Amino acid sequence: MKHQLPRMTNRRAASLTTTLAAATATLATLATAGCGGGAPSGGPVTVTVTPTVTAGGASSSSSKPAAPEAPTSDDKGRGYDYGTVAKVSEVAGVSVIELDRWTWKKLDDAKLAKQGVPLTPFKGAVPYENQNAKITFTIPVADGARILYHHCVAADQPLQTRSTDAKGLVGLAARESTVLVKLDDQGRLVAADNIPGCPG
């Protein structure tokens, strides 16, 4: 008597085929992993990027700033100048005056530049005038410069005189505000005296 195997329906055949395909794929994955092949083909790949930092500018940041240049004179070539001190400032550690040049009446400027003006106090009308109030001359003050302030109490009395610095020449009272400046060969102030007027 012959035994017949049960007939397989299409649905069972399809299910069996799917199961066999899944098992085959699983075995293939296990075989690959077991052989040390790494991640399966097509799997996610992680890339680590290490940034490279280049140190730069260290030498420039530690470098010292350039030292300020020493001031130069607008009066180089003159032996003397005369006028009022409009301002005093500090440049590179040096005192600098801004001189508003005045004219001594009946005295040529070229002659004034060589020999100066009288240092004696005057009485009566002022012997000077300001012909140009727009231009000033920059004059550095030399180390050890002698600067004197003079005040006349009366024509028959001695002058009151005291030493001062360049700032003491700014804002002097009328009739004693003009200053005779003596210059060296670099145009720097080496001596200065105000010219006082006596009362009366």
XYZ file of C-alpha atoms in Angstrom:
200
model
C 0.000 0.000 0.000
C 1.525 3.262 -1.050
C 1.601 6.155 1.380
C 1.083 9.566 -0.178
C 2.607 12.718 1.306
C 0.143 15.426 2.003
C -0.098 17.968 -0.716
C 1.431 21.342 0.169
C -0.662 24.321 -0.444
C 0.692 27.437 -2.118
C 0.401 29.367 1.150
C 2.531 26.842 3.075
C 5.102 26.799 0.280
C 5.447 30.549 0.337
C 5.825 30.604 4.137
C 8.478 27.923 4.016
C 10.388 29.816 1.323
C 10.380 33.014 3.425
C 11.591 31.140 6.511
C 14.427 29.472 4.556
C 15.495 32.886 3.103
C 15.599 34.492 6.560
C 17.611 31.583 7.980
C 20.081 31.795 5.120
C 20.560 35.556 5.677
C 21.087 35.012 9.402
C 23.705 32.334 8.785
C 25.505 34.588 6.318
C 25.601 37.446 8.858
C 26.917 35.166 11.598
C 29.557 33.770 9.306
C 30.754 37.258 8.381
C 30.850 38.432 12.001
C 32.645 35.321 13.099
C 35.363 35.786 10.515
C 36.230 39.222 11.863
C 34.943 41.020 8.831
C 33.682 43.938 10.904
C 30.422 45.671 10.279
C 28.151 44.166 7.624
C 28.286 45.811 4.246
C 25.936 48.763 4.078
C 25.900 49.265 7.887
C 26.411 52.703 9.512
C 30.009 53.964 9.554
C 31.241 56.384 12.238
C 34.074 58.762 11.310
C 35.880 60.671 14.055
C 37.535 63.932 12.999
C 40.248 65.356 15.242
C 40.740 69.081 14.625
C 44.281 70.333 14.227
C 45.078 73.498 16.175
C 48.009 75.567 14.993
C 49.451 77.974 17.556
C 50.265 81.234 15.893
C 50.841 84.862 16.770
C 52.492 84.136 20.114
C 55.555 86.113 19.192
C 53.565 89.089 17.907
C 51.329 89.295 20.989
C 54.327 89.312 23.310
C 56.223 91.938 21.337
C 56.486 95.395 22.897
C 54.805 98.407 21.250
C 57.097 100.844 19.522
C 58.334 103.658 21.738
C 56.915 107.096 20.881
C 59.270 109.322 18.934
C 60.927 112.261 20.688
C 59.335 115.612 19.773
C 61.087 117.880 17.300
C 61.173 121.658 17.214
C 59.582 124.066 14.736
C 62.189 126.661 15.754
C 65.404 124.915 14.763
C 67.855 127.473 13.360
C 66.851 130.360 15.644
C 68.728 131.488 18.729
C 65.662 133.113 20.309
C 61.920 133.339 19.960
C 59.348 135.476 21.667
C 55.626 135.353 22.399
C 53.104 133.806 24.760
C 52.965 130.157 25.808
C 49.594 128.908 24.590
C 49.894 125.320 25.854
C 52.263 122.859 27.515
C 52.034 119.103 26.955
C 54.083 115.940 27.461
C 55.343 114.018 24.412
C 57.441 110.858 24.922
C 58.308 112.073 28.431
C 59.408 115.526 27.227
C 57.675 118.827 28.071
C 56.675 120.692 24.927
C 55.436 124.274 24.674
C 53.283 125.777 21.940
C 54.541 129.317 21.425
C 52.294 131.966 19.906
C 54.944 134.232 18.342
C 54.582 137.966 18.979
C 56.337 140.930 17.430
C 58.495 143.361 19.392
C 57.691 146.740 17.914
C 60.447 148.320 15.805
C 62.552 145.158 16.001
C 62.985 143.006 12.899
C 62.224 139.324 13.505
C 65.528 138.193 11.973
C 67.364 140.365 14.491
C 65.141 139.108 17.318
C 65.936 135.527 16.310
C 69.664 136.255 16.772
C 69.764 138.458 19.878
C 66.348 138.312 21.579
C 64.552 141.269 23.201
C 65.400 143.395 26.273
C 64.816 141.566 29.536
C 64.374 144.747 31.540
C 60.830 145.503 32.743
C 58.942 148.135 30.806
C 56.688 150.958 31.949
C 53.797 152.545 30.126
C 52.604 151.269 26.737
C 53.413 147.664 25.859
C 56.337 147.330 23.378
C 54.888 144.281 21.604
C 51.915 143.194 19.521
C 50.397 139.947 18.274
C 50.200 139.993 14.480
C 49.099 136.388 13.985
C 46.999 134.523 16.546
C 46.471 131.433 14.383
C 49.969 129.936 14.197
C 51.934 128.391 17.068
C 55.406 126.876 17.128
C 56.233 123.574 18.848
C 59.320 123.797 21.072
C 60.556 120.893 23.243
C 62.027 121.827 26.624
C 65.626 120.642 27.131
C 66.609 118.819 30.318
C 67.754 121.291 32.965
C 66.234 124.312 31.207
C 66.245 127.514 33.284
C 62.748 129.030 33.412
C 62.092 132.192 35.426
C 58.927 134.121 36.219
C 59.369 137.868 36.892
C 56.858 140.242 38.472
C 57.218 143.991 38.818
C 55.629 145.490 41.908
C 56.796 149.024 41.143
C 59.350 150.598 38.841
C 61.500 151.676 41.792
C 61.535 148.238 43.402
C 63.448 145.072 42.501
C 61.693 142.442 40.436
C 60.143 139.509 42.248
C 61.662 136.486 40.536
C 61.179 132.763 41.055
C 61.992 129.559 39.215
C 59.141 127.672 37.578
C 58.521 124.929 35.066
C 57.103 125.269 31.557
C 53.522 125.052 32.865
C 54.201 128.146 34.995
C 54.387 130.199 31.771
C 50.779 129.474 30.750
C 48.012 131.942 31.618
C 50.175 134.748 32.993
C 48.511 138.081 33.724
C 48.334 140.836 31.135
C 51.495 142.973 30.812
C 53.662 140.076 31.969
C 52.469 137.229 29.751
C 55.053 137.461 26.951
C 58.122 135.244 27.170
C 61.619 135.364 25.660
C 62.774 131.830 24.811
C 66.433 130.935 24.281
C 67.026 127.927 21.993
C 69.862 125.467 21.409
C 71.023 124.260 17.995
C 68.204 121.666 17.950
C 65.560 124.318 18.589
C 64.932 123.176 22.164
C 64.142 125.615 24.962
C 67.162 126.008 27.256
C 66.067 129.224 29.017
C 62.917 131.320 29.266
C 62.020 134.609 30.960
C 58.722 136.470 30.921
C 58.923 140.215 30.236
C 57.103 142.098 33.022
C 55.509 145.498 32.820
C 55.631 147.756 35.861
C 52.508 149.569 37.081
C 52.049 153.222 36.169
